[in-house]
Structures are given as structure tokens and as C-alpha cells.
Coordinates of C-alpha atoms in Angstrom, one line a residue:
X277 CA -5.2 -51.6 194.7
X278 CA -1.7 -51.1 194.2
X279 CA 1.3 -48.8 195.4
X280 CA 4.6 -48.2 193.3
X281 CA 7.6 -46.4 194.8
X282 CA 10.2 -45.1 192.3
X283 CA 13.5 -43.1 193.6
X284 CA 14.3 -39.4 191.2
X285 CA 18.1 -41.6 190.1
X286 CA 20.2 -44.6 191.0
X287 CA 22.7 -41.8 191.7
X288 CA 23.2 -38.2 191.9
X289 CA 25.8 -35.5 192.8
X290 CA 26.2 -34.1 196.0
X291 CA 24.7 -30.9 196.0
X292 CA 22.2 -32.0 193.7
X293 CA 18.5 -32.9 194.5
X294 CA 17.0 -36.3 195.3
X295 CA 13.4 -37.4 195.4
X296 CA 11.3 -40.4 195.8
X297 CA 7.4 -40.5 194.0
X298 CA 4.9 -43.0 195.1
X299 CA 1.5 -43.8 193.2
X300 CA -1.1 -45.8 194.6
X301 CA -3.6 -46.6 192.0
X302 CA -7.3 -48.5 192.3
X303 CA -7.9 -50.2 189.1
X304 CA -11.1 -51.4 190.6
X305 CA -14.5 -50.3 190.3
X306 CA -15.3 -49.6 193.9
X307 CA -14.1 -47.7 196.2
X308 CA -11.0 -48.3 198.4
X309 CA -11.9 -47.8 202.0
X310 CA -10.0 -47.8 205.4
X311 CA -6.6 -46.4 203.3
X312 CA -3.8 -46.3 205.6
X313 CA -0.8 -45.4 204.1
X314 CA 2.9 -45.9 205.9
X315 CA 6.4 -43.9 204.4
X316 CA 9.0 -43.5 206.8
X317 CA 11.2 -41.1 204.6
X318 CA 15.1 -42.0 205.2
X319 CA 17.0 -39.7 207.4
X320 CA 20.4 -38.5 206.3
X321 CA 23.1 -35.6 207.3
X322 CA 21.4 -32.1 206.5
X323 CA 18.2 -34.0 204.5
X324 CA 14.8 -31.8 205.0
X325 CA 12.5 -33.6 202.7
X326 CA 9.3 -31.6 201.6
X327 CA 6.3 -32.3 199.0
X328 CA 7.9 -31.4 195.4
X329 CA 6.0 -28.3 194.3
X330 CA 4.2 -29.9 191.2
X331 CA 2.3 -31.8 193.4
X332 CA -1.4 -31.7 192.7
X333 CA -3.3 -33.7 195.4
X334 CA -3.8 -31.5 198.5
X335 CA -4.1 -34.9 200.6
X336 CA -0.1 -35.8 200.4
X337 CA 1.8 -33.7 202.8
X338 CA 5.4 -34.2 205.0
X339 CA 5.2 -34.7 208.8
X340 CA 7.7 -34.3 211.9
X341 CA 11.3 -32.8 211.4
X342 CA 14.8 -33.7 210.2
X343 CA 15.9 -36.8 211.0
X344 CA 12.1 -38.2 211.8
X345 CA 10.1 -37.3 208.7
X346 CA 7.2 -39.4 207.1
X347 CA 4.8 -38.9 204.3
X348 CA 1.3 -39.1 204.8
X349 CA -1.7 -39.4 203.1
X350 CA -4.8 -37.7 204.9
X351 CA -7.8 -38.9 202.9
X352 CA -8.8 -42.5 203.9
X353 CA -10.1 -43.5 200.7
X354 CA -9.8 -43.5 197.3
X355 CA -12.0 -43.5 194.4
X356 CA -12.5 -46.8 191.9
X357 CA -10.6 -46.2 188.7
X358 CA -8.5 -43.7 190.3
X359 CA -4.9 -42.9 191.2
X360 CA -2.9 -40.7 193.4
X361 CA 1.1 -39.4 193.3
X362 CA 3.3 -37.8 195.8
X363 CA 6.5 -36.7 194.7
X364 CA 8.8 -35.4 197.4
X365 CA 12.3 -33.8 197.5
X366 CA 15.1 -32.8 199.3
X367 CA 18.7 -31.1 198.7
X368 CA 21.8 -32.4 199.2
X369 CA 25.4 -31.4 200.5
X370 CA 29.0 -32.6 200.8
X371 CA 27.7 -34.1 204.3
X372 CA 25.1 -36.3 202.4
X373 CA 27.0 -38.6 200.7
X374 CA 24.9 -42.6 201.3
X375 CA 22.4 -44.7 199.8
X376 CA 19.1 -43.5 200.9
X377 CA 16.4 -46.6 201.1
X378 CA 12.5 -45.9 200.8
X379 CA 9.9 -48.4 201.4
X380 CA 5.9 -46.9 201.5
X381 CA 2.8 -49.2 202.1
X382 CA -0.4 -48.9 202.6
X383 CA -3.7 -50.9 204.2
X384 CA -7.1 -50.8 203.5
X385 CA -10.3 -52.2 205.0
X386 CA -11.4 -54.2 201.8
X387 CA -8.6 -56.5 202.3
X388 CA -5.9 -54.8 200.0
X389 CA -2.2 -53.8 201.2
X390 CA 0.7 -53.8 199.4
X391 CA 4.1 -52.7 199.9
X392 CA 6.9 -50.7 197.5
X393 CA 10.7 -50.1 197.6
X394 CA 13.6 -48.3 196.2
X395 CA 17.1 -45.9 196.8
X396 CA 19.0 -43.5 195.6
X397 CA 22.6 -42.5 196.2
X398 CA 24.3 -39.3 196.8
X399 CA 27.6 -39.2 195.5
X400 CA 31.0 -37.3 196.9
X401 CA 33.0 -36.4 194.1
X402 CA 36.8 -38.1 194.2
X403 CA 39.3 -35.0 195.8
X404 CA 41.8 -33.8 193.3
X405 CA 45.7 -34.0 195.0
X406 CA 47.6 -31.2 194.8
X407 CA 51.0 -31.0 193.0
X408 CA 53.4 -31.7 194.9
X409 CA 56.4 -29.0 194.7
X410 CA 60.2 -29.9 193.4
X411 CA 62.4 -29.9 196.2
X412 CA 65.0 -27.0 195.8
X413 CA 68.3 -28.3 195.8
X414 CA 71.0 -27.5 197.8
X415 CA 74.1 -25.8 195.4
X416 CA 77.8 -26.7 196.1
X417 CA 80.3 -24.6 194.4
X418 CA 84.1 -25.3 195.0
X419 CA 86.9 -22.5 194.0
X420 CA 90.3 -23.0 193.8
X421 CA 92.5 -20.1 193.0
X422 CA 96.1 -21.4 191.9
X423 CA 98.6 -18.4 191.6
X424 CA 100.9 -18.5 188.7
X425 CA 104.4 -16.9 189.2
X426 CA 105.8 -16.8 186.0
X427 CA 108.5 -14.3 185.7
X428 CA 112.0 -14.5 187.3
X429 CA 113.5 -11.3 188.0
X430 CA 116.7 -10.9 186.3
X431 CA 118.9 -8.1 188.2
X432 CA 121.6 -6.4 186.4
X433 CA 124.7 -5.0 188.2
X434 CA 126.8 -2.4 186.7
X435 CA 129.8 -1.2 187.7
X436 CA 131.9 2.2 187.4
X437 CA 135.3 2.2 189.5
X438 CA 133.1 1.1 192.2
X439 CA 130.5 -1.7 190.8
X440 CA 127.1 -0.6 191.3
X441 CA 124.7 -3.9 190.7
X442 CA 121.0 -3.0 190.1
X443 CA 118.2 -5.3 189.8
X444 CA 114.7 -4.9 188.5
X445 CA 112.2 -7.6 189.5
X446 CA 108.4 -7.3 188.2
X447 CA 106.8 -10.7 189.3
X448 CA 103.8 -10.8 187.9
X449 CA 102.0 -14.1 189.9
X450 CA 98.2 -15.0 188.6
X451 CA 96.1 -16.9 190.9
X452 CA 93.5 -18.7 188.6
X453 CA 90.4 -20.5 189.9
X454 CA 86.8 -21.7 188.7
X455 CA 85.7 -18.1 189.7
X456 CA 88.7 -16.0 189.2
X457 CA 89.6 -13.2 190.8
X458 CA 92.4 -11.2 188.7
X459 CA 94.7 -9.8 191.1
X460 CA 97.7 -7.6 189.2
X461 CA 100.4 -6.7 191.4
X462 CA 103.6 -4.7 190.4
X463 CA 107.0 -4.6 192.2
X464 CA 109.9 -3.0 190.7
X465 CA 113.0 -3.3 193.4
X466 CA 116.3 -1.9 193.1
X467 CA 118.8 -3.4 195.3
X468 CA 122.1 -1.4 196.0
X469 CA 124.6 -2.8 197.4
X470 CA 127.3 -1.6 199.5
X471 CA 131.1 -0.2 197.8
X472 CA 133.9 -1.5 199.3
X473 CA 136.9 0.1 199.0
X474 CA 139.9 -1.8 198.4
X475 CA 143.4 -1.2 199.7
X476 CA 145.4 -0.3 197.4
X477 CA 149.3 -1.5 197.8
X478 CA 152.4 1.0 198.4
X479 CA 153.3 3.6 196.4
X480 CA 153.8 3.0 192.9
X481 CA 151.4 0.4 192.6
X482 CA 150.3 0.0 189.2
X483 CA 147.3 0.6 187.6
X484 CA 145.3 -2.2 187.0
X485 CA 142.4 -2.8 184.3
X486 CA 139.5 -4.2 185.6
X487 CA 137.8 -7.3 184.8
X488 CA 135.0 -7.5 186.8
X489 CA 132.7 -10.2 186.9
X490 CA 129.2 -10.0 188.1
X491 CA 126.9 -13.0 188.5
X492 CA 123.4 -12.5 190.4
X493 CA 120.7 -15.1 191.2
X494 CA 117.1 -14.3 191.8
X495 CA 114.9 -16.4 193.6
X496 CA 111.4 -15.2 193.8
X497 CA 108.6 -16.8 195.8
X498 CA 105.3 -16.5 195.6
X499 CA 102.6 -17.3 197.7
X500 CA 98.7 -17.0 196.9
X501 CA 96.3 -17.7 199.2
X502 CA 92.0 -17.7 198.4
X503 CA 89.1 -18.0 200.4
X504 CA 85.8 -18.4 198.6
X505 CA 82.4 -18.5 201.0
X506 CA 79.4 -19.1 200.0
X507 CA 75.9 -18.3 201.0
X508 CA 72.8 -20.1 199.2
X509 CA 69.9 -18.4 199.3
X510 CA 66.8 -20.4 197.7
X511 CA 65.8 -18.3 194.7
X512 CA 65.1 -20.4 191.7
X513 CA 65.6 -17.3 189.5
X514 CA 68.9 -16.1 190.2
X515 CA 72.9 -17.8 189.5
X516 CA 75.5 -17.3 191.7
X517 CA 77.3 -14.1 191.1
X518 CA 80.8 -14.6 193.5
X519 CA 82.5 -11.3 194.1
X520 CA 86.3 -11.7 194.5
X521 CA 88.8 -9.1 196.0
X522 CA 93.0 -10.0 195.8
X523 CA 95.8 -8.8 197.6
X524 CA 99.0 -9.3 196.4
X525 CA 102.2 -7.7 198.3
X526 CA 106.0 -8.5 196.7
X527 CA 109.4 -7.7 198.1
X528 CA 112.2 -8.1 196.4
X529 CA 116.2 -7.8 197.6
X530 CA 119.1 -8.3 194.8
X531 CA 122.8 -9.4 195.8
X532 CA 125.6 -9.5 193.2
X533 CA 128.8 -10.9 193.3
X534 CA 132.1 -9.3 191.6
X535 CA 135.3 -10.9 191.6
X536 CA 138.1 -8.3 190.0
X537 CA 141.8 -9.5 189.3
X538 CA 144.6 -6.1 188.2
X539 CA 147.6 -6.8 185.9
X540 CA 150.7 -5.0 186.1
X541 CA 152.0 -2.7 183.7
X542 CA 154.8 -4.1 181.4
X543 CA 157.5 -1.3 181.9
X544 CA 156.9 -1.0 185.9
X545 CA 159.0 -3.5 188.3
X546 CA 157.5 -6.5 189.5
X547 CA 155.3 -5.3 192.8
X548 CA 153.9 -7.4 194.6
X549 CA 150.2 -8.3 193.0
X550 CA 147.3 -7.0 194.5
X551 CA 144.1 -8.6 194.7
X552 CA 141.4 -7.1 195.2
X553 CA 138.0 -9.2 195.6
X554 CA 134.4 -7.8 195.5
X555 CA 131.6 -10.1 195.7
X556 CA 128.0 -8.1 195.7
X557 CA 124.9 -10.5 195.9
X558 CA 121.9 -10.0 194.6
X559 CA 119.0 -11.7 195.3
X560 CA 115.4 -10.7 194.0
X561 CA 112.6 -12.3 196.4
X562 CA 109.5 -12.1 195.8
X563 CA 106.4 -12.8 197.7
X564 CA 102.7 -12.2 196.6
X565 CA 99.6 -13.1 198.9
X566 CA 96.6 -12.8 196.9
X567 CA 93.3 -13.1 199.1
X568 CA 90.0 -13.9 197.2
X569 CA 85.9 -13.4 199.2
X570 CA 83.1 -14.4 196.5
X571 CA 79.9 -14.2 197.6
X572 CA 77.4 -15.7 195.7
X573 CA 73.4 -17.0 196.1
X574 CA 72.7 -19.8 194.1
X575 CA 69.8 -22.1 194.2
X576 CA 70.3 -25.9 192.3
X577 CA 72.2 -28.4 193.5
X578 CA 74.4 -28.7 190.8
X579 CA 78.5 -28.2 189.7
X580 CA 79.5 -25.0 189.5
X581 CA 76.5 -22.6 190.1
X582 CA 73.9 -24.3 187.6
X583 CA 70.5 -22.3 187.3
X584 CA 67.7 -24.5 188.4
X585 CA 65.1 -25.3 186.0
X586 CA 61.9 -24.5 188.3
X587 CA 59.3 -27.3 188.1
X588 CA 55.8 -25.7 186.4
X589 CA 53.2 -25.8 188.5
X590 CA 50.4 -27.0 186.4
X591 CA 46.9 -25.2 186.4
X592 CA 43.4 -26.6 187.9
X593 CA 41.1 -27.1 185.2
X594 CA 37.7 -25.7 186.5
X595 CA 35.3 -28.3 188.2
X596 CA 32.1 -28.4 186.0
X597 CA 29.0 -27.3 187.7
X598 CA 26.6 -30.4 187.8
X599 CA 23.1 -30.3 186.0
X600 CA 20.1 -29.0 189.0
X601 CA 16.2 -28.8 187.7
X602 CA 14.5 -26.0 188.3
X603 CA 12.1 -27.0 186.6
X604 CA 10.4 -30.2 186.9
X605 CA 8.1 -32.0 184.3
X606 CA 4.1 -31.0 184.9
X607 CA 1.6 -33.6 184.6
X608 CA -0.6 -33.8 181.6
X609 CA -4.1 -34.5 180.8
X610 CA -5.4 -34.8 177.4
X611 CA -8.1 -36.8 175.1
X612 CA -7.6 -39.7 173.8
X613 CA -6.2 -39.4 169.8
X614 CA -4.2 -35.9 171.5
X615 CA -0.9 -35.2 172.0
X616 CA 1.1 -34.0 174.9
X617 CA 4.1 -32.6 175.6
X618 CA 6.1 -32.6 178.7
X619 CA 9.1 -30.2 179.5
X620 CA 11.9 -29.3 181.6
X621 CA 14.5 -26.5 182.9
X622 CA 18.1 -27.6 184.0
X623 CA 21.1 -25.3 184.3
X624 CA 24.7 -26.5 184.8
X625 CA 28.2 -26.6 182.9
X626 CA 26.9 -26.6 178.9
X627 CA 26.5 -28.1 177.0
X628 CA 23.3 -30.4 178.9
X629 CA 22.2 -33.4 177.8
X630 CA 18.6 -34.7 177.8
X631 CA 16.9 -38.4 177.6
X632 CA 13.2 -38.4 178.4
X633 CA 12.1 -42.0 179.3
X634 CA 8.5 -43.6 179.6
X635 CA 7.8 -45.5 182.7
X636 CA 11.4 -45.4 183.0
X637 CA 12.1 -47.0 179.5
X638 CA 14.2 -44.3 177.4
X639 CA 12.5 -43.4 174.8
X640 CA 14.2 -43.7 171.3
X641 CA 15.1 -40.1 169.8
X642 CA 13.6 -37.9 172.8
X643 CA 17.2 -36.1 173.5
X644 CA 15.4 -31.9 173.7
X645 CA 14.4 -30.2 176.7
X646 CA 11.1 -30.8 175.8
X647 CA 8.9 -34.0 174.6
X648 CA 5.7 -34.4 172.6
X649 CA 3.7 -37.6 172.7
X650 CA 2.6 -39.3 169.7
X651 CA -1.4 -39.4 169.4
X652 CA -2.5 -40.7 172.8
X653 CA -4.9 -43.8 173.0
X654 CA -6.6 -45.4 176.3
X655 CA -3.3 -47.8 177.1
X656 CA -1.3 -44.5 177.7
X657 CA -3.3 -43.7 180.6
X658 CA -1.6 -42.7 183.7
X659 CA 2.3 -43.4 182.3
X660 CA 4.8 -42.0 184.1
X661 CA 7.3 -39.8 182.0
X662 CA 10.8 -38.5 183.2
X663 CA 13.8 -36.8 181.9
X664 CA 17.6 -38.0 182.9
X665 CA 19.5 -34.1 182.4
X666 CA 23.3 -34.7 182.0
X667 CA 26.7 -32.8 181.6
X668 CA 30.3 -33.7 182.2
X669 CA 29.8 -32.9 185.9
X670 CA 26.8 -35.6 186.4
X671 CA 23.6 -36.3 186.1
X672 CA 20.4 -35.8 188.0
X673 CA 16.8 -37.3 186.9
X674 CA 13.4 -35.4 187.0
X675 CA 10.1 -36.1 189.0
X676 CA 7.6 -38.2 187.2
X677 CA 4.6 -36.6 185.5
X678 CA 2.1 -38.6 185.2
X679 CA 0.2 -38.2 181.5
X680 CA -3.3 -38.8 181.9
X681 CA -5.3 -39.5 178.9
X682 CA -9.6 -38.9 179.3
X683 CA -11.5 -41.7 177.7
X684 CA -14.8 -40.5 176.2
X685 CA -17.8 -42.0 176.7
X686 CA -18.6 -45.4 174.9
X687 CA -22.4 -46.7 175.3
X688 CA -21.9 -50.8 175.5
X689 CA -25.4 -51.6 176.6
X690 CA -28.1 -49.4 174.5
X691 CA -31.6 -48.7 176.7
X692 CA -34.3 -51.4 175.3
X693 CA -37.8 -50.9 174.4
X694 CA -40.7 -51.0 177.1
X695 CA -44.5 -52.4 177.3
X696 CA -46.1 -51.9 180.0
X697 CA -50.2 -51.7 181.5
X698 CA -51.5 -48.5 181.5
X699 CA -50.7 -47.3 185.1
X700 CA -47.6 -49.2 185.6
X701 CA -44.0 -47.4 185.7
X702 CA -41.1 -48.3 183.2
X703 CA -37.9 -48.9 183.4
X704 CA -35.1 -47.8 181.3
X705 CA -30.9 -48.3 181.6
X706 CA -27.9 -47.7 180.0
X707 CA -24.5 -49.2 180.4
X708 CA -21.3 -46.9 179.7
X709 CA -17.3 -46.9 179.9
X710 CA -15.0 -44.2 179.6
X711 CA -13.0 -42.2 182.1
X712 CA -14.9 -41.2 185.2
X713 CA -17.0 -39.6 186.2
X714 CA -19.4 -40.3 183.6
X715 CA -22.8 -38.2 183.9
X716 CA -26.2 -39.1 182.5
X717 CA -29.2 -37.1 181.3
X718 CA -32.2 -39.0 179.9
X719 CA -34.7 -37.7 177.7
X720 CA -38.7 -38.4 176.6
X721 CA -38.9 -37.0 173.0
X722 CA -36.0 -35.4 172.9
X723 CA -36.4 -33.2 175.5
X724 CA -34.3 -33.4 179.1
X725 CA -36.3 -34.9 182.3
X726 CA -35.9 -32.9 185.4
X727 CA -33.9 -34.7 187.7
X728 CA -33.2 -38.2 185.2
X729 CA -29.4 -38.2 185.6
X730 CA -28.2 -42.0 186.5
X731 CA -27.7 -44.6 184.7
X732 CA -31.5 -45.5 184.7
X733 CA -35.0 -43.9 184.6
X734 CA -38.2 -45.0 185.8
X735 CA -41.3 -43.1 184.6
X736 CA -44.0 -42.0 186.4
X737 CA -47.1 -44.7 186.0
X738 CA -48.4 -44.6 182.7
X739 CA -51.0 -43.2 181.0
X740 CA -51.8 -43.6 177.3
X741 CA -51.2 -40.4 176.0
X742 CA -47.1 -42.3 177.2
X743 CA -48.0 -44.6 174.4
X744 CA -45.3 -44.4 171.5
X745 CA -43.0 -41.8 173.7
X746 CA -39.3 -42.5 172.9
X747 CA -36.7 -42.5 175.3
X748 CA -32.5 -42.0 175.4
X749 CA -29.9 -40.7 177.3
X750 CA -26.6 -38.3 176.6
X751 CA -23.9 -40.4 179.0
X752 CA -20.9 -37.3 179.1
X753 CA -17.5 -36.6 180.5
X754 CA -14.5 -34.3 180.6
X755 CA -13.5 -36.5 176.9
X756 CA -16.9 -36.0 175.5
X757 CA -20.2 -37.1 175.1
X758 CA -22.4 -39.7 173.2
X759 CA -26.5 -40.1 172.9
X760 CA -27.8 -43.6 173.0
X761 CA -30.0 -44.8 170.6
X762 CA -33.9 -44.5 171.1
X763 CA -36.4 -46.9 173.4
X764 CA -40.1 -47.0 172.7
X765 CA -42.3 -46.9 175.3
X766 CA -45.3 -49.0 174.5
X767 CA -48.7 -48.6 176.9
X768 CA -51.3 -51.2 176.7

């Protein structure tokens, strides 16, 4: 008698389902007796394992709760020739992830025990990081407004009897900057400037003709003065819009300066001369203040109000469902020379993938949901087939089904011919293989005996009306049957 253990996978998903299938199998003709089997199932976080549906035997069953769980098997023998398989299952979570080890034995009272072992781990998929942001940077933005006077203001003085300068000034300064505010003053100034009047000398003072000379100097001055202030606000999006306001205020004052210088007339006596001095000033000054407020609300560090180029922020690709049976593999039982196919339901992230193996050997070409057998013969009895069910999210492996293939009856040893006294019993046999349990019914002439249904009759004593009878038996199972070939009873 032996036992095998075999785990679902090597590895699976978390979230996917695990499972561990044990066979013990009695090759022998007799009966195992005294079977006590021993399977403490491994105890994991959120493991509840249970007999897989599919299970056919009744005497396999689950006992005590999560952590403290064993498999047992109730009946306390087990048939020559025979086998038995437990699958059983349990689901997995995030909180599952280990190796899960599995060792089953078993006892008996004929002397047999044996011992089995394997695992299967659950697996935690690897966490995906998150993208990191770009840092928003920080802008700096410097303005410098420089004011440009340009113009000088050139006053003109004119002069009737009394001189009467006038000077026009329009300065015109321009503050410049990186962000520049435009401000446009005007001044126009007139400066007047007193009349003196001169004295003239006594009577009969000549008349003199004026030669008046005027020179005026302007000296403007201006003065521009910007603040800029800035407020960063960060929004990727948006450039910094500075909003500037100017001021700019001139005065001006002209002074001129006349000299004048009178010449006799010829026919008039000498008197004394006169002189008569006249000096106006005129002096233009200008003065411009120009005051500058931007605003603005950048974003990116960068020279003069750059737009930042916002970092993308790249998209998850979905996490593919891993393949879960719903369906597991059924066992099979056909006649030798028959086929038989196994099949099996999976969902998860398409497209699946299937490789059907035969005691865990793939089998070349079997890639479908679904597998048929070539013609079965007596060797492929009790193989165990799977299927490994993959996609790009994992893998999970099926239950075993175990194919069983019904040998019919083959008659190795005919029944002989008898002779016997008149009065005395005889005794005929019949030796048979094929897959059990293999029934018997003999016959005398062709016709059933009541109650002749073993592997060997003995008549009644005989009389000799027996003399000459012929005798056979039908051996039958669930393959078939076959008739043996005829004895001949001879009575002396």
C-alpha cells in the first residue's frame, strides 16, 4: 500500500486558490486493514481549508477549525486493487503570502505505513511606487526701471523796450525696465521775469538803440524712482502678468540774462554815457519721479517670468486579473480501447492559457480548455491528469482527476473436465483478471445454477443421468463479460 501527496502548484497568486490531493492506493490483492491515516493541514493567515467539491469518496472529510485543521479518513480499510483521493482547497488573501508544507501518512495493521510530502506558495505581488511629483520651483524676477531724460529745455527770452524772456521746457524722461511701465509726463513752464526799469540820465539824454543780449541755461533733472513686488503664487499654468503704475511730476523755472549798452547820437553833445545793465536768468529745472507696483504670479524658478513646463504624470496601466478555476477537472471512468476527455473553466484577464499534464508530465500539444485521451489501455489506469491555467497576471494549477480505465474480464485458467463415482460431488473452478469486482455465474447445459456465483462450483453427488453434463461459467464486470470454455462431467 502506498500514499502520494501532490500540492495544486509550486506557486500561486495571492487571492488565488491552493490545494493539496493525496491518494493512497492498494495494489495488492487483499485487503488493507487497521488504515489509519495522519494529515495535519498547514495553518496560515485567513486559510479555511475544506474537501474540494469534486470529491467522490464520502469517507474523506476536514476536522477542527482554522488554524488546527486535519484531514481524515473515516473508513479503516480499503479494498485490494483499490485506491482512494482527497482533494482539498482553500482561498487565499493578501494576508496569506508563505510556503505552505503538507506531509499525510498512514498505518495499517498488515504491516504497511508510508509517509508523503509537498508545498505550495502563495505569492504577494511586488507594490508598484507612485510617481513622484516635480518640485515647483520657486520664480525670481528682477525689474529695473532706468528713466531716460532726454530733452533739454531751451528757454527763449524776448524783449520789447522791457525784455521779456520766456522759456518752454517739455522734458520728456522714460524710465525703461525688464517690465516697463511707460510713464508720459508733460510740463510746459513759462518763466517771467521781473522788468527793471532803468534810470535814465538828465535831460537831454540821448536815445540809445538797444543791443540786448540774452543768454539762458537750462538745467533739468530728473529723477525716477521704481518699485516692483512680487507675489508667487504656485500655478503651473499661469506667467507672471506685472502691473505697473508711474508718476512723474516736473517743475521748471527759467532765468535770463540781458546785458544792454546805448550809443549817443552823432549831432547831440557828449553826455555823460549811460549804462544800463539787465541781466534776467533763466533756468528750466526739471524733476520727474516715476513710481512703478507690478504684481505678478508666476510659478518656475527661472529668469524673467519663465512658464514652467508641468512634469506629466503618467497613467497606471491596469493590474491584470489573475486566472481562478471555477471549474475543476472531473474524474473519469472508461473501458479499456475508450477515450476520455477531461475539462476545465477558468476566468481572468484574456487571453488564458492552458497546459494539461499527465501525472504531472505536460502533455505535448494539449494547450484547450479541454482534453481527450487517446484510446485508453490497462497501463492508463488511475493516472492523475491536471491543467496549469495561465495569463499575464499568473498562474494557478487544477485538482487532479484521476482517469480510471475498467479492465474486462480475461479467463486465465479455463474449468477442467471431471470423473467422478456415481454419488460423489465434483468440483469445478475458474481463474479470472480484470478490474474488480469480478462476478461469476456457472452453468450445467447452458442453463444458470441457482446460487453458483464464485469462482467454483461443486455439484450435488452424482447420479448417472450427470453423466456427459457440460459445465462453464460467465466471469462479468462493469468492462464486460466473457464465458469460459465447456467442462465435461463424466460419472462412472
Amino acid at each position: 500500500m502506498t500514499i502520494a501527496k501532490t500540492a495544486d502548484a509550486v506557486s500561486v497568486s495571492a487571492g488565488s486558490q491552493i490545494g493539496f490531493t493525496v491518494t493512497l492506493s492498494n495494489s495488492s490483492a487483499g485487503a488493507a486493514t487497521g488504515l489509519s491515516v495522519t494529515d495535519t493541514l498547514p495553518g496560515g493567515t485567513e486559510l479555511n481549508w475544506t474537501i474540494d467539491a469534486g470529491n467522490t469518496d464520502p469517507g474523506w472529510s476536514v476536522s477542527g477549525s482554522p488554524p488546527n485543521q486535519s484531514l481524515v479518513y473515516s473508513p479503516t480499510t480499503l479494498a485490494g486493487n483499490t485506491s482512494t483521493t482527497a482533494h482539498v482547497v482553500s482561498d487565499t488573501t493578501s494576508n496569506s503570502c508563505a510556503t505552505y508544507n503538507n506531509t499525510a501518512s498512514f498505518t495499517t495493521d498488515n504491516g504497511g505505513s508510508g509517509e508523503a510530502s509537498d508545498s505550495e506558495t502563495v505569492i504577494c505581488p511586488t507594490p508598484t511606487p507612485t510617481p513622484e511629483e516635480s518640485p515647483t520651483p520657486t520664480p525670481t524676477a528682477t525689474f529695473t526701471p532706468t528713466p531716460t531724460p532726454e530733452e533739454s529745455p531751451t528757454p527763449t527770452p524776448t524783449f520789447t523796450p522791457a525784455p521779456s524772456p520766456t522759456a518752454t521746457d517739455t522734458p520728456t524722461p522714460t524710465p525703461s525696465a525688464t517690465e516697463t511701465p511707460t510713464p508720459t509726463p508733460t510740463d510746459t513752464s513759462t518763466a517771467t521775469p521781473e522788468t527793471p526799469t532803468p534810470v535814465p540820465s538828465p535831460a537831454d539824454t540821448p536815445t540809445p538803440e538797444e543791443s540786448p543780449t540774452a543768454t539762458a541755461t537750462a538745467t533739468p533733472t530728473a529723477t525716477a524712482t521704481a518699485t516692483a513686488t512680487f507675489t508667487p503664487t504656485p500655478t503651473p499654468e499661469e506667467s507672471p502678468t506685472p502691473t505697473a503704475t508711474a508718476t512723474f511730476t516736473p517743475t521748471a523755472t527759467a532765468i535770463a540774462t540781458a546785458t544792454f549798452t546805448p550809443t549817443p547820437t552823432p549831432e547831440e553833445s557828449p553826455t555823460p554815457t549811460a549804462t544800463a545793465t539787465f541781466t534776467p536768468t533763466a533756468t528750466a529745472t526739471a524733476t520727474a519721479t516715476a513710481t512703478a507696483t507690478a504684481t505678478a504670479t508666476p510659478t518656475a524658478t527661472a529668469p524673467a517670468s519663465p512658464t514652467p513646463t508641468p512634469t506629466p504624470t503618467p497613467t497606471p496601466s491596469a493590474t491584470p486579473k489573475p486566472p481562478r478555476i471555477t471549474t475543476q477537472p472531473a474524474n473519469k471512468t472508461v473501458n479499456v480501447g475508450q477515450t476520455a476527455t477531461f475539462s476545465v473553466t477558468a476566468t481572468g484577464t484574456a487571453p488564458l492559457h492552458y497546459q494539461w499534464r499527465k501525472n504531472g508530465v505536460n502533455i505535448s500539444g494539449a494547450t484547450n480548455s479541454s482534453y481527450t485521451t487517446p484510446a485508453t489501455v490497462a497501463a492508463d489506469n488511475g493516472s492523475l491528469f491536471s491543467v496549469v491555467v495561465s495569463n499575464s497576471g499568473g498562474s494557478v494549477t487544477s485538482n487532479n482527476a484521476t482517469l480510471t480505465v475498467r479492465i474486462p474480464p480475461i479467463i486465465t485458467t479455463q474449468p477442467a473436465n471431471k470423473t467422478v463415482n456415481a454419488g460423489q460431488t465434483a468440483k469445478f473452478s475458474v481463474t479470472a483478471t480484470g478490474t474488480t469486482p469480478l462476478q461469476y455465474q456457472w452453468m450445467k447445459n447452458g442453463v444458470n445454477i441457482t446460487g453458483a456465483t464464485k469462482a467454483s462450483y461443486t455439484t450435488p453427488p452424482t447420479t448417472a443421468a450427470d453423466n456427459g453434463s457440460l459445465f462453464a461459467v460467465i466471469v462479468s464486470n462493469a468492462a464486460g463479460s466473457v464465458t469460459s470454455n465447456n467442462a465435461i462431467l463424466t460419472v462412472r
